[in-house]
mmCIF file of N, CA and C in Angstrom:
data_model
loop_
_atom_site.group_PDB
_atom_site.id
_atom_site.type_symbol
_atom_site.label_atom_id
_atom_site.label_comp_id
_atom_site.label_asym_id
_atom_site.label_seq_id
_atom_site.Cartn_x
_atom_site.Cartn_y
_atom_site.Cartn_z
ATOM 1 N N UNK A 1 89.835 64.672 129.208
ATOM 2 C CA UNK A 1 89.680 63.798 130.313
ATOM 3 C C UNK A 1 91.369 63.997 130.446
ATOM 4 N N UNK A 2 91.611 63.919 132.122
ATOM 5 C CA UNK A 2 92.254 64.171 133.591
ATOM 6 C C UNK A 2 92.603 62.967 133.829
ATOM 7 N N UNK A 3 93.698 62.524 133.291
ATOM 8 C CA UNK A 3 94.555 61.236 134.673
ATOM 9 C C UNK A 3 95.670 61.966 135.125
ATOM 10 N N UNK A 4 96.456 60.702 136.004
ATOM 11 C CA UNK A 4 97.349 60.862 137.412
ATOM 12 C C UNK A 4 96.417 61.923 137.851
ATOM 13 N N UNK A 5 95.799 62.296 138.644
ATOM 14 C CA UNK A 5 95.306 63.610 139.586
ATOM 15 C C UNK A 5 95.720 63.298 141.161
ATOM 16 N N UNK A 6 96.098 63.738 141.497
ATOM 17 C CA UNK A 6 96.465 63.459 142.799
ATOM 18 C C UNK A 6 95.081 62.743 143.577
ATOM 19 N N UNK A 7 94.765 61.662 144.477
ATOM 20 C CA UNK A 7 94.336 61.315 144.908
ATOM 21 C C UNK A 7 92.558 62.358 145.395
ATOM 22 N N UNK A 8 93.535 63.388 146.991
ATOM 23 C CA UNK A 8 93.312 64.321 147.828
ATOM 24 C C UNK A 8 92.807 65.377 147.195
ATOM 25 N N UNK A 9 93.185 65.352 146.721
ATOM 26 C CA UNK A 9 92.859 66.892 145.085
ATOM 27 C C UNK A 9 90.399 66.439 145.791
ATOM 28 N N UNK A 10 90.339 67.535 146.666
ATOM 29 C CA UNK A 10 88.927 67.077 145.676
ATOM 30 C C UNK A 10 88.565 68.598 144.250
ATOM 31 N N UNK A 11 87.418 68.303 144.313
ATOM 32 C CA UNK A 11 86.718 68.906 143.283
ATOM 33 C C UNK A 11 86.722 70.644 143.023
ATOM 34 N N UNK A 12 87.091 71.126 144.874
ATOM 35 C CA UNK A 12 86.858 72.096 144.067
ATOM 36 C C UNK A 12 88.264 72.865 143.948
ATOM 37 N N UNK A 13 89.004 71.757 144.542
ATOM 38 C CA UNK A 13 90.852 72.024 145.214
ATOM 39 C C UNK A 13 91.309 72.409 143.268
ATOM 40 N N UNK A 14 90.268 70.828 142.712
ATOM 41 C CA UNK A 14 90.651 70.775 141.063
ATOM 42 C C UNK A 14 90.421 72.678 140.067
ATOM 43 N N UNK A 15 89.053 72.259 140.782
ATOM 44 C CA UNK A 15 88.391 73.439 139.948
ATOM 45 C C UNK A 15 89.215 74.508 140.216
ATOM 46 N N UNK A 16 88.951 75.445 141.131
ATOM 47 C CA UNK A 16 90.577 75.680 141.523
ATOM 48 C C UNK A 16 91.599 76.705 140.720
ATOM 49 N N UNK A 17 92.522 75.271 140.048
ATOM 50 C CA UNK A 17 93.189 75.213 139.573
ATOM 51 C C UNK A 17 93.286 75.339 138.550
ATOM 52 N N UNK A 18 91.494 74.651 137.246
ATOM 53 C CA UNK A 18 91.449 74.469 136.303
ATOM 54 C C UNK A 18 91.252 75.879 135.769
ATOM 55 N N UNK A 19 90.179 76.826 136.318
ATOM 56 C CA UNK A 19 89.955 78.061 137.060
ATOM 57 C C UNK A 19 90.549 79.000 136.060
ATOM 58 N N UNK A 20 92.122 79.444 137.426
ATOM 59 C CA UNK A 20 93.061 80.328 137.567
ATOM 60 C C UNK A 20 93.088 80.599 135.462
ATOM 61 N N UNK A 21 92.856 79.451 134.774
ATOM 62 C CA UNK A 21 93.189 80.213 133.140
ATOM 63 C C UNK A 21 92.448 79.318 132.352
ATOM 64 N N UNK A 22 90.859 78.490 132.904
ATOM 65 C CA UNK A 22 89.449 78.499 131.988
ATOM 66 C C UNK A 22 88.576 78.257 131.986
ATOM 67 N N UNK A 23 88.372 79.241 133.347
ATOM 68 C CA UNK A 23 87.139 79.517 133.852
ATOM 69 C C UNK A 23 86.188 79.886 132.504
ATOM 70 N N UNK A 24 85.032 79.993 132.364
ATOM 71 C CA UNK A 24 84.014 80.597 131.833
ATOM 72 C C UNK A 24 84.583 78.874 129.902
ATOM 73 N N UNK A 25 85.700 78.399 129.936
ATOM 74 C CA UNK A 25 85.850 77.336 128.730
ATOM 75 C C UNK A 25 85.227 76.431 128.311
ATOM 76 N N UNK A 26 84.500 75.725 129.730
ATOM 77 C CA UNK A 26 84.648 74.959 130.130
ATOM 78 C C UNK A 26 82.680 74.813 130.063
ATOM 79 N N UNK A 27 81.816 73.433 129.358
ATOM 80 C CA UNK A 27 80.789 73.332 130.273
ATOM 81 C C UNK A 27 80.540 72.275 131.577
ATOM 82 N N UNK A 28 81.082 71.025 131.108
ATOM 83 C CA UNK A 28 81.057 69.510 132.184
ATOM 84 C C UNK A 28 82.023 69.158 132.245
ATOM 85 N N UNK A 29 81.789 69.016 134.365
ATOM 86 C CA UNK A 29 82.830 68.440 134.416
ATOM 87 C C UNK A 29 82.929 67.518 135.027
ATOM 88 N N UNK A 30 83.399 66.681 135.963
ATOM 89 C CA UNK A 30 82.656 65.073 136.366
ATOM 90 C C UNK A 30 84.385 64.750 137.284
ATOM 91 N N UNK A 31 84.523 64.277 138.578
ATOM 92 C CA UNK A 31 84.811 63.809 139.486
ATOM 93 C C UNK A 31 85.194 62.917 139.438
ATOM 94 N N UNK A 32 85.275 61.844 139.224
ATOM 95 C CA UNK A 32 84.949 60.639 139.996
ATOM 96 C C UNK A 32 84.873 60.287 142.319
ATOM 97 N N UNK A 33 84.833 59.880 142.073
ATOM 98 C CA UNK A 33 84.529 60.208 144.046
ATOM 99 C C UNK A 33 84.101 57.877 144.133
ATOM 100 N N UNK A 34 85.683 58.227 145.206
ATOM 101 C CA UNK A 34 85.891 56.242 145.543
ATOM 102 C C UNK A 34 85.729 57.098 147.127
ATOM 103 N N UNK A 35 83.917 56.144 147.198
ATOM 104 C CA UNK A 35 83.332 56.615 148.215
ATOM 105 C C UNK A 35 83.830 56.229 149.883
ATOM 106 N N UNK A 36 84.299 54.649 149.671
ATOM 107 C CA UNK A 36 85.208 54.193 150.282
ATOM 108 C C UNK A 36 85.922 54.132 150.990
ATOM 109 N N UNK A 37 86.795 55.417 150.505
ATOM 110 C CA UNK A 37 87.962 55.408 151.020
ATOM 111 C C UNK A 37 87.659 57.395 150.987
ATOM 112 N N UNK A 38 86.956 57.850 150.462
ATOM 113 C CA UNK A 38 86.369 58.928 150.544
ATOM 114 C C UNK A 38 88.056 60.000 149.912
ATOM 115 N N UNK A 39 87.961 59.579 148.297
ATOM 116 C CA UNK A 39 88.429 60.404 147.370
ATOM 117 C C UNK A 39 88.886 60.382 146.393
ATOM 118 N N UNK A 40 89.778 61.717 145.241
ATOM 119 C CA UNK A 40 88.381 60.881 144.281
ATOM 120 C C UNK A 40 89.567 59.457 143.097
ATOM 121 N N UNK A 41 88.872 59.407 142.166
ATOM 122 C CA UNK A 41 89.396 58.633 141.832
ATOM 123 C C UNK A 41 91.246 59.099 140.985
ATOM 124 N N UNK A 42 91.284 59.932 140.777
ATOM 125 C CA UNK A 42 92.212 60.146 140.056
ATOM 126 C C UNK A 42 92.480 60.563 138.001
ATOM 127 N N UNK A 43 91.147 60.945 138.110
ATOM 128 C CA UNK A 43 90.816 61.347 136.378
ATOM 129 C C UNK A 43 89.826 61.668 136.851
ATOM 130 N N UNK A 44 89.411 62.735 136.109
ATOM 131 C CA UNK A 44 88.386 63.742 135.826
ATOM 132 C C UNK A 44 88.457 63.734 134.194
ATOM 133 N N UNK A 45 86.870 64.395 133.873
ATOM 134 C CA UNK A 45 85.546 64.601 132.585
ATOM 135 C C UNK A 45 85.687 65.711 132.511
ATOM 136 N N UNK A 46 86.146 66.609 131.207
ATOM 137 C CA UNK A 46 85.500 67.869 131.331
ATOM 138 C C UNK A 46 85.824 68.780 129.984
ATOM 139 N N UNK A 47 84.677 69.435 129.571
ATOM 140 C CA UNK A 47 84.368 69.057 128.407
ATOM 141 C C UNK A 47 84.858 70.893 127.883
ATOM 142 N N UNK A 48 85.718 71.010 127.325
ATOM 143 C CA UNK A 48 85.684 71.797 127.034
ATOM 144 C C UNK A 48 84.580 73.322 125.767
ATOM 145 N N UNK A 49 84.174 74.034 126.226
ATOM 146 C CA UNK A 49 82.514 74.665 125.603
ATOM 147 C C UNK A 49 83.276 74.741 123.872
ATOM 148 N N UNK A 50 84.386 75.137 123.625
ATOM 149 C CA UNK A 50 84.624 75.201 121.801
ATOM 150 C C UNK A 50 86.881 74.225 122.126
ATOM 151 N N UNK A 51 86.876 74.240 120.542
ATOM 152 C CA UNK A 51 87.366 73.049 120.710
ATOM 153 C C UNK A 51 89.417 73.841 121.261
ATOM 154 N N UNK A 52 88.796 75.696 120.958
ATOM 155 C CA UNK A 52 90.285 76.353 120.206
ATOM 156 C C UNK A 52 90.451 76.164 121.652
ATOM 157 N N UNK A 53 89.279 76.431 123.246
ATOM 158 C CA UNK A 53 90.669 76.549 124.399
ATOM 159 C C UNK A 53 90.904 74.809 124.266
ATOM 160 N N UNK A 54 91.186 73.458 123.454
ATOM 161 C CA UNK A 54 91.818 72.163 124.050
ATOM 162 C C UNK A 54 93.385 72.328 123.501
ATOM 163 N N UNK A 55 93.297 72.659 122.892
ATOM 164 C CA UNK A 55 95.437 73.118 122.798
ATOM 165 C C UNK A 55 95.923 73.677 123.735
ATOM 166 N N UNK A 56 95.229 75.101 124.449
ATOM 167 C CA UNK A 56 95.832 75.825 125.632
ATOM 168 C C UNK A 56 95.825 74.769 127.178
ATOM 169 N N UNK A 57 95.073 74.273 127.358
ATOM 170 C CA UNK A 57 94.499 73.088 128.125
ATOM 171 C C UNK A 57 95.518 72.542 128.426
ATOM 172 N N UNK A 58 95.633 71.632 127.411
ATOM 173 C CA UNK A 58 96.539 70.619 127.018
ATOM 174 C C UNK A 58 97.955 70.677 127.357
ATOM 175 N N UNK A 59 98.114 72.113 126.796
ATOM 176 C CA UNK A 59 99.649 72.978 126.387
ATOM 177 C C UNK A 59 99.931 73.259 128.498
ATOM 178 N N UNK A 60 98.485 73.015 129.630
ATOM 179 C CA UNK A 60 98.901 74.013 130.803
ATOM 180 C C UNK A 60 98.719 72.274 131.681
ATOM 181 N N UNK A 61 98.080 71.438 131.021
ATOM 182 C CA UNK A 61 98.641 70.129 131.965
ATOM 183 C C UNK A 61 99.204 69.047 131.419
ATOM 184 N N UNK A 62 99.071 68.850 130.242
ATOM 185 C CA UNK A 62 99.899 67.299 129.923
ATOM 186 C C UNK A 62 101.003 67.511 130.715
ATOM 187 N N UNK A 63 101.646 66.493 131.513
ATOM 188 C CA UNK A 63 102.378 65.999 131.587
ATOM 189 C C UNK A 63 103.434 67.372 132.183
ATOM 190 N N UNK A 64 102.987 67.751 133.606
ATOM 191 C CA UNK A 64 102.909 68.343 134.439
ATOM 192 C C UNK A 64 102.983 67.685 135.775
ATOM 193 N N UNK A 65 103.344 68.864 136.685
ATOM 194 C CA UNK A 65 103.446 68.154 138.086
ATOM 195 C C UNK A 65 102.477 68.700 138.434
ATOM 196 N N UNK A 66 101.513 67.854 139.385
ATOM 197 C CA UNK A 66 100.559 69.208 140.634
ATOM 198 C C UNK A 66 101.261 70.178 141.317
ATOM 199 N N UNK A 67 100.679 70.981 141.730
ATOM 200 C CA UNK A 67 101.157 71.844 142.368
ATOM 201 C C UNK A 67 101.154 70.931 144.409
ATOM 202 N N UNK A 68 99.996 70.385 144.476
ATOM 203 C CA UNK A 68 99.461 70.701 146.060
ATOM 204 C C UNK A 68 100.349 68.290 146.276
ATOM 205 N N UNK A 69 99.893 68.860 148.081
ATOM 206 C CA UNK A 69 100.584 67.385 147.726
ATOM 207 C C UNK A 69 101.174 66.883 147.455
ATOM 208 N N UNK A 70 102.475 68.024 146.926
ATOM 209 C CA UNK A 70 104.096 67.309 147.171
ATOM 210 C C UNK A 70 104.181 65.568 146.215
ATOM 211 N N UNK A 71 103.086 65.942 145.572
ATOM 212 C CA UNK A 71 102.753 64.852 144.526
ATOM 213 C C UNK A 71 103.421 64.054 143.600
ATOM 214 N N UNK A 72 104.145 63.262 143.378
ATOM 215 C CA UNK A 72 104.635 62.905 142.185
ATOM 216 C C UNK A 72 104.239 62.334 140.567
ATOM 217 N N UNK A 73 102.489 62.274 140.843
ATOM 218 C CA UNK A 73 102.094 61.964 139.631
ATOM 219 C C UNK A 73 102.260 63.784 138.279
ATOM 220 N N UNK A 74 102.245 63.341 137.450
ATOM 221 C CA UNK A 74 102.169 63.386 136.241
ATOM 222 C C UNK A 74 100.694 63.811 135.569
ATOM 223 N N UNK A 75 100.226 64.706 135.179
ATOM 224 C CA UNK A 75 99.179 65.153 135.344
ATOM 225 C C UNK A 75 99.234 64.301 133.290
ATOM 226 N N UNK A 76 98.594 63.838 132.835
ATOM 227 C CA UNK A 76 97.918 63.384 131.217
ATOM 228 C C UNK A 76 96.453 64.053 130.852
ATOM 229 N N UNK A 77 97.434 64.511 129.819
ATOM 230 C CA UNK A 77 95.717 65.154 129.185
ATOM 231 C C UNK A 77 95.424 63.824 127.966
ATOM 232 N N UNK A 78 94.589 63.184 128.578
ATOM 233 C CA UNK A 78 93.893 62.613 126.555
ATOM 234 C C UNK A 78 92.356 62.503 126.361
ATOM 235 N N UNK A 79 92.494 62.252 125.264
ATOM 236 C CA UNK A 79 90.343 62.063 124.582
ATOM 237 C C UNK A 79 89.943 60.792 125.474
ATOM 238 N N UNK A 80 89.035 61.489 126.333
ATOM 239 C CA UNK A 80 87.706 60.298 126.223
ATOM 240 C C UNK A 80 86.767 59.713 125.399
ATOM 241 N N UNK A 81 86.902 58.537 125.395
ATOM 242 C CA UNK A 81 86.175 57.190 124.625
ATOM 243 C C UNK A 81 84.798 58.560 124.057
ATOM 244 N N UNK A 82 83.840 58.479 125.613
ATOM 245 C CA UNK A 82 82.862 59.741 125.073
ATOM 246 C C UNK A 82 83.065 60.956 124.375
ATOM 247 N N UNK A 83 81.985 61.520 124.046
ATOM 248 C CA UNK A 83 83.162 62.901 123.447
ATOM 249 C C UNK A 83 82.102 64.322 122.828
ATOM 250 N N UNK A 84 81.631 65.214 123.912
ATOM 251 C CA UNK A 84 80.564 66.075 124.367
ATOM 252 C C UNK A 84 79.950 66.214 124.960
ATOM 253 N N UNK A 85 79.203 67.693 125.198
ATOM 254 C CA UNK A 85 78.236 67.330 126.679
ATOM 255 C C UNK A 85 76.910 65.947 126.450
ATOM 256 N N UNK A 86 76.147 66.974 125.968
ATOM 257 C CA UNK A 86 75.047 65.839 125.728
ATOM 258 C C UNK A 86 75.530 64.601 126.100
ATOM 259 N N UNK A 87 76.381 63.917 125.685
ATOM 260 C CA UNK A 87 76.461 62.462 125.838
ATOM 261 C C UNK A 87 77.455 62.514 126.679
ATOM 262 N N UNK A 88 78.481 63.716 127.267
ATOM 263 C CA UNK A 88 78.696 62.730 128.754
ATOM 264 C C UNK A 88 77.158 63.005 130.266
ATOM 265 N N UNK A 89 76.756 63.529 129.661
ATOM 266 C CA UNK A 89 75.757 64.180 130.491
ATOM 267 C C UNK A 89 74.788 62.683 131.309
ATOM 268 N N UNK A 90 74.483 61.933 129.466
ATOM 269 C CA UNK A 90 73.314 61.360 129.063
ATOM 270 C C UNK A 90 74.431 59.603 129.678
ATOM 271 N N UNK A 91 75.562 59.987 129.463
ATOM 272 C CA UNK A 91 76.051 58.938 130.353
ATOM 273 C C UNK A 91 76.299 58.583 131.524
ATOM 274 N N UNK A 92 76.824 59.448 132.077
ATOM 275 C CA UNK A 92 76.877 59.427 133.130
ATOM 276 C C UNK A 92 75.590 59.929 134.409
ATOM 277 N N UNK A 93 74.660 60.344 133.998
ATOM 278 C CA UNK A 93 73.180 60.861 134.612
ATOM 279 C C UNK A 93 72.247 59.843 135.657
ATOM 280 N N UNK A 94 72.979 58.374 135.047
ATOM 281 C CA UNK A 94 71.905 57.727 135.697
ATOM 282 C C UNK A 94 73.033 56.294 136.407
ATOM 283 N N UNK A 95 74.033 57.490 136.628
ATOM 284 C CA UNK A 95 75.358 56.161 137.515
ATOM 285 C C UNK A 95 74.980 56.323 138.481
ATOM 286 N N UNK A 96 75.403 55.655 140.034
ATOM 287 C CA UNK A 96 75.262 55.249 141.130
ATOM 288 C C UNK A 96 75.569 56.303 141.804
ATOM 289 N N UNK A 97 76.791 56.872 141.474
ATOM 290 C CA UNK A 97 77.752 57.670 142.339
ATOM 291 C C UNK A 97 77.343 59.028 141.894
ATOM 292 N N UNK A 98 76.154 59.471 141.147
ATOM 293 C CA UNK A 98 74.828 60.141 141.268
ATOM 294 C C UNK A 98 74.179 60.128 142.804
ATOM 295 N N UNK A 99 74.049 59.081 143.307
ATOM 296 C CA UNK A 99 73.104 59.106 144.110
ATOM 297 C C UNK A 99 73.974 59.108 145.439
ATOM 298 N N UNK A 100 75.316 59.085 145.633
ATOM 299 C CA UNK A 100 76.311 59.531 146.964
ATOM 300 C C UNK A 100 76.442 60.237 147.635
ATOM 301 N N UNK A 101 76.660 61.225 148.640
ATOM 302 C CA UNK A 101 77.214 62.214 148.876
ATOM 303 C C UNK A 101 78.161 62.214 149.325
ATOM 304 N N UNK A 102 79.334 63.147 149.881
ATOM 305 C CA UNK A 102 80.915 63.005 149.839
ATOM 306 C C UNK A 102 81.043 65.071 150.632
ATOM 307 N N UNK A 103 80.032 64.336 151.487
ATOM 308 C CA UNK A 103 80.377 66.297 152.193
ATOM 309 C C UNK A 103 79.729 67.079 151.982
ATOM 310 N N UNK A 104 78.740 66.968 151.935
ATOM 311 C CA UNK A 104 77.315 67.401 151.634
ATOM 312 C C UNK A 104 77.900 67.427 150.027
ATOM 313 N N UNK A 105 78.706 66.558 149.881
ATOM 314 C CA UNK A 105 78.621 66.976 147.582
ATOM 315 C C UNK A 105 78.510 66.050 147.322
ATOM 316 N N UNK A 106 77.384 66.236 145.478
ATOM 317 C CA UNK A 106 76.951 64.845 145.032
ATOM 318 C C UNK A 106 78.327 64.282 144.521
ATOM 319 N N UNK A 107 79.188 63.634 144.655
ATOM 320 C CA UNK A 107 79.970 62.800 144.063
ATOM 321 C C UNK A 107 81.165 63.296 143.085
ATOM 322 N N UNK A 108 81.072 65.185 143.013
ATOM 323 C CA UNK A 108 82.340 65.610 141.656
ATOM 324 C C UNK A 108 81.337 65.684 140.345
ATOM 325 N N UNK A 109 80.085 65.145 140.853
ATOM 326 C CA UNK A 109 79.648 65.583 139.032
ATOM 327 C C UNK A 109 78.796 66.668 139.076
ATOM 328 N N UNK A 110 80.016 67.770 138.546
ATOM 329 C CA UNK A 110 79.003 68.787 138.095
ATOM 330 C C UNK A 110 78.349 68.937 136.291
ATOM 331 N N UNK A 111 77.383 69.485 135.950
ATOM 332 C CA UNK A 111 77.085 70.575 134.826
ATOM 333 C C UNK A 111 77.107 71.214 134.879
ATOM 334 N N UNK A 112 78.657 71.993 134.136
ATOM 335 C CA UNK A 112 78.833 73.754 133.970
ATOM 336 C C UNK A 112 77.519 74.099 132.603
ATOM 337 N N UNK A 113 77.240 75.356 133.695
ATOM 338 C CA UNK A 113 75.897 76.821 132.388
ATOM 339 C C UNK A 113 77.310 77.632 132.340
ATOM 340 N N UNK A 114 77.942 78.037 131.155
ATOM 341 C CA UNK A 114 78.685 79.084 130.894
ATOM 342 C C UNK A 114 77.248 80.140 130.508
ATOM 343 N N UNK A 115 77.279 80.953 130.962
ATOM 344 C CA UNK A 115 76.594 83.062 130.889
ATOM 345 C C UNK A 115 77.970 83.830 130.591
ATOM 346 N N UNK A 116 78.276 84.790 129.790
ATOM 347 C CA UNK A 116 78.954 85.936 130.309
ATOM 348 C C UNK A 116 79.935 85.107 130.401
ATOM 349 N N UNK A 117 80.301 84.216 130.158
ATOM 350 C CA UNK A 117 81.459 84.054 130.853
ATOM 351 C C UNK A 117 82.097 83.635 132.533
ATOM 352 N N UNK A 118 80.616 83.446 133.155
ATOM 353 C CA UNK A 118 79.938 83.177 134.797
ATOM 354 C C UNK A 118 80.482 80.941 133.811
ATOM 355 N N UNK A 119 80.596 80.866 135.445
ATOM 356 C CA UNK A 119 80.466 78.983 135.692
ATOM 357 C C UNK A 119 78.989 78.784 136.884
ATOM 358 N N UNK A 120 78.246 78.817 136.468
ATOM 359 C CA UNK A 120 77.205 78.872 137.790
ATOM 360 C C UNK A 120 76.788 76.832 137.328
ATOM 361 N N UNK A 121 76.172 76.234 138.168
ATOM 362 C CA UNK A 121 75.721 75.525 138.397
ATOM 363 C C UNK A 121 74.497 74.570 138.616
#
C-alpha cells in the first residue's frame, strides 16, 4: 500500500512513476478517487507479482518526497490489511467506486495482466 500520495496525481501519472522501475512486476493496482473533488484520496493499493520485488519497491518509494506538484508529502509504503491479487479483487470488485467515472476512466481501479513483462488492462 502506498500512502501520502499528492492528491493531484492521476492514475496515469502514478503508474508512469511506478513503471520507471517496476513495470511488469505487479498484477494489481487501485488508486481510489474522491469523485466530489475529482482527485485521488492519497493512497493506492499495489500487489507485487512476486515477493522479491517488495523490498526494491519499498527502497525506491518509502520516505521519499514526490517529484511532482512541489508537494511536501513523503511516501509511506506499508502492508495493507488485504493481501494478494485474488483477495484485493474480491474486496474491491463490488465497491461503489467501480461504477463511477472520472474523465472517462473507471475510478482508477485496474487489474493488471502481466505477460512477458508487458502490462495489459
